[in-house]
PDB file of C-alpha atoms in Angstrom:
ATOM      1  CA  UNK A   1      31.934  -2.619  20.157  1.00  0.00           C
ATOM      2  CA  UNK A   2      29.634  -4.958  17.869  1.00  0.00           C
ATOM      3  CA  UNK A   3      31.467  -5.995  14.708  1.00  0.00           C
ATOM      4  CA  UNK A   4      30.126  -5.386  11.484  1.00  0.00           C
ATOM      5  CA  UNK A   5      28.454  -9.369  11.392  1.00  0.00           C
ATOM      6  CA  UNK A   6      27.163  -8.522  14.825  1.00  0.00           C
ATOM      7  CA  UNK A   7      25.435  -5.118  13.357  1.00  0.00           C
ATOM      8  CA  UNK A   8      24.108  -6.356  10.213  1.00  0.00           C
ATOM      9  CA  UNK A   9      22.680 -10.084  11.488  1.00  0.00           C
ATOM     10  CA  UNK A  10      19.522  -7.476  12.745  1.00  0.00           C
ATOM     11  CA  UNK A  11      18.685  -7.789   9.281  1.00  0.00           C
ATOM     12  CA  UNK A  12      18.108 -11.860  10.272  1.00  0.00           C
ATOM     13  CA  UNK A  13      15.820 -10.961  12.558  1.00  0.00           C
ATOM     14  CA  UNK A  14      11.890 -12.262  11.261  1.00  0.00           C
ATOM     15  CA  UNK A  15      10.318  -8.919  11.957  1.00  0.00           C
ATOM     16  CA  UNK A  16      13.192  -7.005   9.898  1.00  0.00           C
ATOM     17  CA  UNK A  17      12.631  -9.606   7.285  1.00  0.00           C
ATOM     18  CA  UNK A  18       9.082  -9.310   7.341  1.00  0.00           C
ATOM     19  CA  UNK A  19       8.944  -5.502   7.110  1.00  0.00           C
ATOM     20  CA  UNK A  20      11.176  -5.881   3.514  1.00  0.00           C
ATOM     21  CA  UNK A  21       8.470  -7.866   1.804  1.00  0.00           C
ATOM     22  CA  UNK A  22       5.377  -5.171   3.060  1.00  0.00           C
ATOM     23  CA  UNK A  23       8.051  -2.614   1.549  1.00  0.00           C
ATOM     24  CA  UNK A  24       7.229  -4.422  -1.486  1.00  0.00           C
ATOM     25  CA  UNK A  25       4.384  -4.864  -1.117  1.00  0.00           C
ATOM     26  CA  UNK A  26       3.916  -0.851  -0.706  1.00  0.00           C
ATOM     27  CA  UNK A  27       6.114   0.570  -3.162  1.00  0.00           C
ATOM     28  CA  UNK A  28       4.449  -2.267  -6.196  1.00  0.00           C
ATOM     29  CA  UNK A  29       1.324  -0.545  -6.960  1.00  0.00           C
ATOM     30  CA  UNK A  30       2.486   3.211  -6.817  1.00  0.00           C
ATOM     31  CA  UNK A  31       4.043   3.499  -9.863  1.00  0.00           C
ATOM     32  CA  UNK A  32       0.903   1.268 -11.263  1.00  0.00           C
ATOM     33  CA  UNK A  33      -1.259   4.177 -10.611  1.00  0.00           C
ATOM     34  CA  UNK A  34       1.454   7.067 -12.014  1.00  0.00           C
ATOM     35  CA  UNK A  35       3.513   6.269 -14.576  1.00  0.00           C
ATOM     36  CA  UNK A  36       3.219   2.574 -15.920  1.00  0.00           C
ATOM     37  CA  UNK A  37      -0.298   3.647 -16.215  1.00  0.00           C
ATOM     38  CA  UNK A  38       0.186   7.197 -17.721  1.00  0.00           C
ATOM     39  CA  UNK A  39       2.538   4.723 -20.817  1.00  0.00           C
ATOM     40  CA  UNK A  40      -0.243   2.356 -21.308  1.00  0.00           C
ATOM     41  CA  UNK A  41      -2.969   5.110 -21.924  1.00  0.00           C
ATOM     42  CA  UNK A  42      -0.740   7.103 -24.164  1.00  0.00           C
ATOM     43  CA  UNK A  43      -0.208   3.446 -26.108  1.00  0.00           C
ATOM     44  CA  UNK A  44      -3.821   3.267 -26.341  1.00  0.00           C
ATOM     45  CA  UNK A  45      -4.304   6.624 -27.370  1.00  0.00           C
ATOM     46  CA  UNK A  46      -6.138   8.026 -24.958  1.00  0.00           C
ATOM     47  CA  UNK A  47      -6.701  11.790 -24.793  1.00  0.00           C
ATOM     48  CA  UNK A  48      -3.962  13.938 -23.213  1.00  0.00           C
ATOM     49  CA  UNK A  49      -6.746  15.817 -20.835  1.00  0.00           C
ATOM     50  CA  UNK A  50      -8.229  12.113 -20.046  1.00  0.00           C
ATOM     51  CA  UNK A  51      -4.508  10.908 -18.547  1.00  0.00           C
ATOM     52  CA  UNK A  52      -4.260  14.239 -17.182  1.00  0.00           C
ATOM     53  CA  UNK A  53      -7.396  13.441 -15.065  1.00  0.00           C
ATOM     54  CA  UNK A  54      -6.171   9.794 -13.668  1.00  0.00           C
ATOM     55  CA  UNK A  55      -3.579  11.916 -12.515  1.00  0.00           C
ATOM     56  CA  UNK A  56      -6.009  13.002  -9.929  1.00  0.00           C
ATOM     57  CA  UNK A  57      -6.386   9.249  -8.629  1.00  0.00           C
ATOM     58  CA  UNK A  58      -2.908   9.626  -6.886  1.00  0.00           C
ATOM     59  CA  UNK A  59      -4.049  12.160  -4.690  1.00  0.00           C
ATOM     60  CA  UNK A  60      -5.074   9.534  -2.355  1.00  0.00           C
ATOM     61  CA  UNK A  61      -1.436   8.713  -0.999  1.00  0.00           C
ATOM     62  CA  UNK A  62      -1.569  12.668  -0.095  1.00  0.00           C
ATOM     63  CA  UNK A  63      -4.801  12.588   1.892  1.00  0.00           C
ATOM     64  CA  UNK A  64      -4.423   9.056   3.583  1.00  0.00           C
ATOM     65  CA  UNK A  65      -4.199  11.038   6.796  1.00  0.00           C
ATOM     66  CA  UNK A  66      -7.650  11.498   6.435  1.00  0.00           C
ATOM     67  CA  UNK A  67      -9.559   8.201   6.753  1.00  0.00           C
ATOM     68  CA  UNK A  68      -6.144   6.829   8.898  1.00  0.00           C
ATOM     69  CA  UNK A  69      -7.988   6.656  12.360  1.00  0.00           C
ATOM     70  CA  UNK A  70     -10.997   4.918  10.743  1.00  0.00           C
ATOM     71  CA  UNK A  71      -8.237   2.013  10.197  1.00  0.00           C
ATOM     72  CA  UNK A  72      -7.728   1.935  14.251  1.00  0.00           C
ATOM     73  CA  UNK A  73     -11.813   1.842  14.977  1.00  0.00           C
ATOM     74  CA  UNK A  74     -13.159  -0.350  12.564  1.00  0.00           C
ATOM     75  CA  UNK A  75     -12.946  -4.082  12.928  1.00  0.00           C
ATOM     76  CA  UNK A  76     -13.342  -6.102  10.018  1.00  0.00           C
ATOM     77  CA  UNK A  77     -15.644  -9.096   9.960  1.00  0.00           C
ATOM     78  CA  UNK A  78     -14.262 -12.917  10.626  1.00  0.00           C
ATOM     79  CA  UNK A  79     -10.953 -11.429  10.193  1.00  0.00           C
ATOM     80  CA  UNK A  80      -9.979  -9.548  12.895  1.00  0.00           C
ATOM     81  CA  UNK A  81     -10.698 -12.499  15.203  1.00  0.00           C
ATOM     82  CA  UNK A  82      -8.796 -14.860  12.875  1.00  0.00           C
ATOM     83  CA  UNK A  83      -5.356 -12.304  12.093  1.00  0.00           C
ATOM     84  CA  UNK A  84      -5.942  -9.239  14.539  1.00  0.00           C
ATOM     85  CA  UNK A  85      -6.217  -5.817  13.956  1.00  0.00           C
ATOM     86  CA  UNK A  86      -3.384  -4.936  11.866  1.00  0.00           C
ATOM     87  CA  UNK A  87      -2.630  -8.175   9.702  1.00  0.00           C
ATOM     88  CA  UNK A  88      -6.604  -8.308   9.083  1.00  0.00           C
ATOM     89  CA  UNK A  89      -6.198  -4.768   7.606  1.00  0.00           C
ATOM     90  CA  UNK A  90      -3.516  -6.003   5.646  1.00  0.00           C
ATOM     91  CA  UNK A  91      -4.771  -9.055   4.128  1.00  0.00           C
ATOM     92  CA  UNK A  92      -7.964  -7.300   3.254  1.00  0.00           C
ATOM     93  CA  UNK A  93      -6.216  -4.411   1.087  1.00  0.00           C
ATOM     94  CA  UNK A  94      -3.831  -6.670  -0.109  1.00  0.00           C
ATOM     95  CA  UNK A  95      -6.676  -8.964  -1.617  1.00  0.00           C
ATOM     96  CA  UNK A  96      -8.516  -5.892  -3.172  1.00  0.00           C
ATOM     97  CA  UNK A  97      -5.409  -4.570  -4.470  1.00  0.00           C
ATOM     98  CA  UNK A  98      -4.853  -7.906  -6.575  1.00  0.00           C
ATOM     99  CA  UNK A  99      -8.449  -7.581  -7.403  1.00  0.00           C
ATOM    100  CA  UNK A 100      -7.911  -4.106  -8.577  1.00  0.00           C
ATOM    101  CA  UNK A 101      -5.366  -5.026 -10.607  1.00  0.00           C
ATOM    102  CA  UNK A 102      -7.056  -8.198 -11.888  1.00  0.00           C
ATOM    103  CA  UNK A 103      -9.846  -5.859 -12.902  1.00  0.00           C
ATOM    104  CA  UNK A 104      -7.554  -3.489 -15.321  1.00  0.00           C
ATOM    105  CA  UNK A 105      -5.922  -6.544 -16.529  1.00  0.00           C
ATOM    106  CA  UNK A 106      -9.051  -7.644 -17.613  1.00  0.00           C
ATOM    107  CA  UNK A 107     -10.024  -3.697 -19.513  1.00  0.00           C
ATOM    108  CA  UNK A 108      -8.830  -1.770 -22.453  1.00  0.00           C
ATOM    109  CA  UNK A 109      -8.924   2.266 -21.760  1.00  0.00           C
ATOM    110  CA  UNK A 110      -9.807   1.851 -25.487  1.00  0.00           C
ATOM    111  CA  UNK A 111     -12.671   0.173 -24.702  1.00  0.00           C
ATOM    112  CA  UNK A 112     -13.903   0.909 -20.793  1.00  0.00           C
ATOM    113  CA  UNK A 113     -12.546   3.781 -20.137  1.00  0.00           C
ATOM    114  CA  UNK A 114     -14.881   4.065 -16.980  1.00  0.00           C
ATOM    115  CA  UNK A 115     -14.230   1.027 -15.337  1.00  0.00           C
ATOM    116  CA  UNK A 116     -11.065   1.325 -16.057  1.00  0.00           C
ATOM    117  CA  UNK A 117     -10.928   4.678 -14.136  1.00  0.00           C
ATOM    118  CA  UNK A 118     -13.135   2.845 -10.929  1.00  0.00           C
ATOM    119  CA  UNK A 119     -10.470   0.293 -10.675  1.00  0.00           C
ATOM    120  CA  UNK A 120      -7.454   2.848 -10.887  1.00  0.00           C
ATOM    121  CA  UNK A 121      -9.156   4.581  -8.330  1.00  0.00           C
ATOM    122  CA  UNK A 122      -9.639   1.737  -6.118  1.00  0.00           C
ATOM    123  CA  UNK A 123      -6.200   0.596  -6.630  1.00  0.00           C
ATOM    124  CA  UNK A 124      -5.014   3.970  -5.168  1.00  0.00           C
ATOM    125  CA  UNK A 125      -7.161   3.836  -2.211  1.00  0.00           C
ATOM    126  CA  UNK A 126      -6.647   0.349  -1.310  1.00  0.00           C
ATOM    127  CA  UNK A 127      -2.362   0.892  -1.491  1.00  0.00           C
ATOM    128  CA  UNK A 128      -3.152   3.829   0.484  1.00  0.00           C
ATOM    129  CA  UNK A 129      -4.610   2.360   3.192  1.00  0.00           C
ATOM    130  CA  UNK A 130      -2.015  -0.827   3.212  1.00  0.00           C
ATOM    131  CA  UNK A 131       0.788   2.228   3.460  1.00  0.00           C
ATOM    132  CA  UNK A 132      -1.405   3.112   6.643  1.00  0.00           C
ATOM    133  CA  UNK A 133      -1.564   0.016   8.220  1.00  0.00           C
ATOM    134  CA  UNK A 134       2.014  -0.618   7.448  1.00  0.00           C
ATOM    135  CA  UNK A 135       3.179   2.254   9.206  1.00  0.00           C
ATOM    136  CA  UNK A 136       1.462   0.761  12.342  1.00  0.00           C
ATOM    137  CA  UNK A 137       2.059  -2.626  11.905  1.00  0.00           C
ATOM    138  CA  UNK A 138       6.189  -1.553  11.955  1.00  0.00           C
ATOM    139  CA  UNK A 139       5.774   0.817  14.820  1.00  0.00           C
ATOM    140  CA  UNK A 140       3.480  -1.544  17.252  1.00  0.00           C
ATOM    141  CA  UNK A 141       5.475  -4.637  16.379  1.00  0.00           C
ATOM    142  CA  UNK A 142       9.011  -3.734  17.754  1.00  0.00           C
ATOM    143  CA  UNK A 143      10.960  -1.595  20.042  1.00  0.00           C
ATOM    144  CA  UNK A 144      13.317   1.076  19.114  1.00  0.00           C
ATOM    145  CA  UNK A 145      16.096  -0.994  18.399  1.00  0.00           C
ATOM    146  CA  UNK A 146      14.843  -2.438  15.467  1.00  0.00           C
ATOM    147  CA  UNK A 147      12.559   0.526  13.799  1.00  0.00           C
ATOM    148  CA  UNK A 148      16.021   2.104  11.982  1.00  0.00           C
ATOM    149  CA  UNK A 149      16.647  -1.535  10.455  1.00  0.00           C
ATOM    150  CA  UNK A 150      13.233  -2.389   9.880  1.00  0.00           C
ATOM    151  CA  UNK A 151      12.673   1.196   8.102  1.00  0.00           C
ATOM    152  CA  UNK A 152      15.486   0.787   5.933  1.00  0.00           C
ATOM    153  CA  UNK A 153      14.369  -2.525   4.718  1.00  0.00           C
ATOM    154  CA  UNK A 154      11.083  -1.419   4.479  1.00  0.00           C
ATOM    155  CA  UNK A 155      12.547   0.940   1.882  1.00  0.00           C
ATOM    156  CA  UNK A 156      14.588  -1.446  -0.112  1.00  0.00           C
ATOM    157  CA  UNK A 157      11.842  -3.361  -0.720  1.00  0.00           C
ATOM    158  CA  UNK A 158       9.773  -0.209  -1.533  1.00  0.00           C
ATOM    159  CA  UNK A 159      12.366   0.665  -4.211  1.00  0.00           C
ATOM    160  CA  UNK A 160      12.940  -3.053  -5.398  1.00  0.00           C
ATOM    161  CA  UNK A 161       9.066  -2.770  -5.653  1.00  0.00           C
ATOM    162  CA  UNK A 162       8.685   0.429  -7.981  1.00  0.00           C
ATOM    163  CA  UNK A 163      11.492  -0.853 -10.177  1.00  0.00           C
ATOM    164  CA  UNK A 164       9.372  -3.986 -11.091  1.00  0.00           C
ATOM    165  CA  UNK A 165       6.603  -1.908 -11.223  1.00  0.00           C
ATOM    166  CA  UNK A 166       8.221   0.612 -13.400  1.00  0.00           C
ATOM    167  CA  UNK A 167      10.931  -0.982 -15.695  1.00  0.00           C
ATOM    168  CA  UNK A 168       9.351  -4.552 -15.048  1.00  0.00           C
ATOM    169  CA  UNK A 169       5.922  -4.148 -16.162  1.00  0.00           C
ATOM    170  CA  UNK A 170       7.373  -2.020 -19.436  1.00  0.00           C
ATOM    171  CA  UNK A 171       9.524  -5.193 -20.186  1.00  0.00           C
ATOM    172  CA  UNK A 172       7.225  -7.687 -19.451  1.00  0.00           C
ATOM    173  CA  UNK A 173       4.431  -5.908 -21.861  1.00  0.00           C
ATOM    174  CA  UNK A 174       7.659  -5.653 -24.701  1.00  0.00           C
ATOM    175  CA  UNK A 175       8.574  -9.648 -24.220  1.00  0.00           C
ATOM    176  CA  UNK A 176       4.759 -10.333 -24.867  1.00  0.00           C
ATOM    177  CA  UNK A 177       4.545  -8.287 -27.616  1.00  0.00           C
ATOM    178  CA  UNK A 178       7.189  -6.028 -29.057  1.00  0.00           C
ATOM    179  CA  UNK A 179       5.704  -4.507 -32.014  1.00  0.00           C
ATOM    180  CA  UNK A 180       5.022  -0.874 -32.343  1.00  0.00           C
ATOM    181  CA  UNK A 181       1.553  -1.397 -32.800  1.00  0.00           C
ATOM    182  CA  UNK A 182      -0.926  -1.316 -29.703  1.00  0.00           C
ATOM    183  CA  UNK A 183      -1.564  -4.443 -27.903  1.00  0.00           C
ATOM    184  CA  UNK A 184      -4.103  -4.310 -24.690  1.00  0.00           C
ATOM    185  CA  UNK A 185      -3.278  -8.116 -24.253  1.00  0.00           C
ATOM    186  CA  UNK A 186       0.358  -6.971 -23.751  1.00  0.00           C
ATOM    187  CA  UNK A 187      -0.781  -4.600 -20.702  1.00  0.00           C
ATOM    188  CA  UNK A 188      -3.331  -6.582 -19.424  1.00  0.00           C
ATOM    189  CA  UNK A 189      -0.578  -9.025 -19.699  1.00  0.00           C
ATOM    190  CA  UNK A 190       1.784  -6.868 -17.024  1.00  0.00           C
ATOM    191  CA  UNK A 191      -0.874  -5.868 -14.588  1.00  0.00           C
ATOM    192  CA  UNK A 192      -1.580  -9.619 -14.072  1.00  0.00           C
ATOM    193  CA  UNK A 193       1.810 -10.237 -13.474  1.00  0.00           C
ATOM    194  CA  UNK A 194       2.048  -7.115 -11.372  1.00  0.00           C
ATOM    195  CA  UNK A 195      -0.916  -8.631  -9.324  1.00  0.00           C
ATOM    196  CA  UNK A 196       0.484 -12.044  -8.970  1.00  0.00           C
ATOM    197  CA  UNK A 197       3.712  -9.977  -7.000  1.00  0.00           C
ATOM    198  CA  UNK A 198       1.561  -8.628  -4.725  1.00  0.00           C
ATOM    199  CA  UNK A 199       1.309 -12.298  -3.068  1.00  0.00           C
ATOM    200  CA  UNK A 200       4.533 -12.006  -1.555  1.00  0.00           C
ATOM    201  CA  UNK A 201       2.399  -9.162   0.870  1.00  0.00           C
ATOM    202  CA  UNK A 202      -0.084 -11.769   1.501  1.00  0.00           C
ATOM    203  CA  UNK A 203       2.668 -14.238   2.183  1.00  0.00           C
ATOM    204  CA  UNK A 204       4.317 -11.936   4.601  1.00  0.00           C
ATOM    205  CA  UNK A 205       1.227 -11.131   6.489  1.00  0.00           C
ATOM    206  CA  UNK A 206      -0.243 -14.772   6.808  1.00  0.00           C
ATOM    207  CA  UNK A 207       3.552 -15.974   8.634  1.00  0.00           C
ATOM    208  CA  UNK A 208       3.767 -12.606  10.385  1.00  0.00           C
ATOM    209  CA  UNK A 209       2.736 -12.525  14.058  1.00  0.00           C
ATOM    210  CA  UNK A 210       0.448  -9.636  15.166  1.00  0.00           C
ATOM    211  CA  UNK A 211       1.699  -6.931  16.649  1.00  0.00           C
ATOM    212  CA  UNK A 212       1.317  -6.862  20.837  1.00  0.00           C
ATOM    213  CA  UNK A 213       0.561  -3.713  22.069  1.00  0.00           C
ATOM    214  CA  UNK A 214      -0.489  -2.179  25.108  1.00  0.00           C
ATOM    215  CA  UNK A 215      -2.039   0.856  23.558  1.00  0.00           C
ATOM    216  CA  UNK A 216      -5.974   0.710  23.668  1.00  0.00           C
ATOM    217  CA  UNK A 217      -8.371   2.128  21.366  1.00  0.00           C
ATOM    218  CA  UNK A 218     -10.923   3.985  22.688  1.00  0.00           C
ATOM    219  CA  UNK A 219     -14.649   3.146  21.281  1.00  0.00           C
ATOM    220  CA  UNK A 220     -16.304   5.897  19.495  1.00  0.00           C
ATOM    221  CA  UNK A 221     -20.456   6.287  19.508  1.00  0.00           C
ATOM    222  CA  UNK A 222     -20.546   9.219  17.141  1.00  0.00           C
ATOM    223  CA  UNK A 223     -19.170  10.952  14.701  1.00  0.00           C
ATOM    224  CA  UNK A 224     -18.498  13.830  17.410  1.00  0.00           C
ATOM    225  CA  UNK A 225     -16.406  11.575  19.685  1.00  0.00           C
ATOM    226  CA  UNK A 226     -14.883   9.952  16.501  1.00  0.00           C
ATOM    227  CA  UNK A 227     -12.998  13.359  15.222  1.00  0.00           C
ATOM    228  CA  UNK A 228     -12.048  13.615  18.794  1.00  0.00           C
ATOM    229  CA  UNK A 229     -10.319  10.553  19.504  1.00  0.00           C
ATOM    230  CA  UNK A 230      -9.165   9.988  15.975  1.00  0.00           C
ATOM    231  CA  UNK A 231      -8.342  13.585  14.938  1.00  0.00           C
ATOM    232  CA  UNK A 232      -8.065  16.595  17.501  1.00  0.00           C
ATOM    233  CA  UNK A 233      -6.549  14.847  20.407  1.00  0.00           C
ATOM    234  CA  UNK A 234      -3.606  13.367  17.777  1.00  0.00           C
ATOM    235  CA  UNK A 235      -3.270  16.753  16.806  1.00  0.00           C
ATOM    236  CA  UNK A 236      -2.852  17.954  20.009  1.00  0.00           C
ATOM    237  CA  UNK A 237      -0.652  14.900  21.392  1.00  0.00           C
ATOM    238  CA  UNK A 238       1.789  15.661  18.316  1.00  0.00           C
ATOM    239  CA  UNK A 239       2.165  19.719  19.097  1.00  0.00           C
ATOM    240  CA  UNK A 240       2.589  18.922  22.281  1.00  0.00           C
ATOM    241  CA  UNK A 241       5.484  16.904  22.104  1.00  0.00           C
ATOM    242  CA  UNK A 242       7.464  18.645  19.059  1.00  0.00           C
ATOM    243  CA  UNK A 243       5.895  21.712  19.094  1.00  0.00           C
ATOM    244  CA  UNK A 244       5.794  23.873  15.663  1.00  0.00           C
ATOM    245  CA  UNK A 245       8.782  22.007  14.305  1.00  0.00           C
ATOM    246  CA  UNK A 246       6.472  19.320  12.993  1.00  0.00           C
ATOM    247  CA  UNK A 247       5.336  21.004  10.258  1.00  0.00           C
TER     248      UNK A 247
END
């Protein structure tokens, strides 16, 4: 029987280590798009219905699913050849995500309101996506012995991740300027800090190695054969195996 050194020195392992920073990298911007944001529009005064409508932004995390297989057919340019299929997915959101950021550190919802909502939106849709390509960069990259360790570390980062995101950014805008009077610089302030913690993603991603896989994607032609391969036969595949207990 392994001793309790023996069982938690998986944790050493590069690819468990790894997977803890892209949990941070994950869980960072979520709460950047809920409610870190929700507090700065209410400090700015913005309209009760108008922060009920960025509400809508999050809905992006709930219908991932839906662009997921264009993830596994489209390369992206330069990088795919340079970092491979996953970590070139993962780079690229990761850089948009600290441009998204960048971008609202740069607005006041006083002031922009609609660029401000643009780069909300694309904040959501970019995190999205790196939660997709996440998920398949832990799966692909090691067996079964290491996906329990490697998912729980995923998810203490996560959590680390949402409390700087949360509680961080709120203390970070209060050391730059506690007054009770409205400061944009204070936010902007906090999202650029927020942005410059998404480079420990980019870190973990550029020293990661790419996931080798024997599982092949199939070339789609058309959008017929693309809701076929990326869609119904997943569908199918996952009934199959689990039956109606999936749902």
């Amino acid at each position: 029987m392994p001793t309790i050194l023996q069982t938690l020195s998986i944790y050493l392992n590069p690819r468990v280590l790894f997977m803890g920073l892209f949990g941070f990298s994950s869980g960072l911007p979520i709460l950047l798009v809920f409610s870190t944001l929700s507090f700065w529009l209410r400090e700015a005064g913005v309209e009760r219905a108008s922060i009920g409508f960025f509400s809508w932004i999050a809905l992006a995390y709930g219908f991932k699913w839906a662009w997921s297989p264009l993830i596994d057919q489209i390369q992206l340019p330069w990088l795919h050849n340079k970092l491979g299929r996953r970590r070139s997915w993962l780079l690229f959101t990761q850089v948009m995500i600290i441009a998204m950021l960048m971008i609202m550190a740069t607005q006041d919802p006083q002031q922009s309101i609609i660029l401000f909502i643009i780069a909300s939106l694309g904040l959501a849709l970019f995190s999205a996506t790196q939660d997709i390509v996440v998920d398949a960069f832990r799966i692909e990259s090691a067996d079964s012995q290491l996906q329990g360790a490697m998912a729980a570390i995923y998810m203490t980062g996560y959590r680390i991740a949402m409390i700087i995101a949360g509680a961080g950014s709120l203390a970070i805008a209060a050391f730059y300027d506690n007054s009770t009077v409205y400061n944009a610089a204070a936010w902007q302030f906090a999202y650029a800090c927020m942005a410059l913690f998404m480079l420990f993603g980019i870190f973990a991603t550029l020293l990661s190695k790419e996931p080798i896989t024997t599982h092949k994607i199939q070339a789609v032609h058309n959008v017929q054969e693309f809701l076929t391969t990326g869609i119904v036969k997943p569908l199918i595949d996952l009934f199959q195996r689990y039956g109606i207990t999936c749902l």
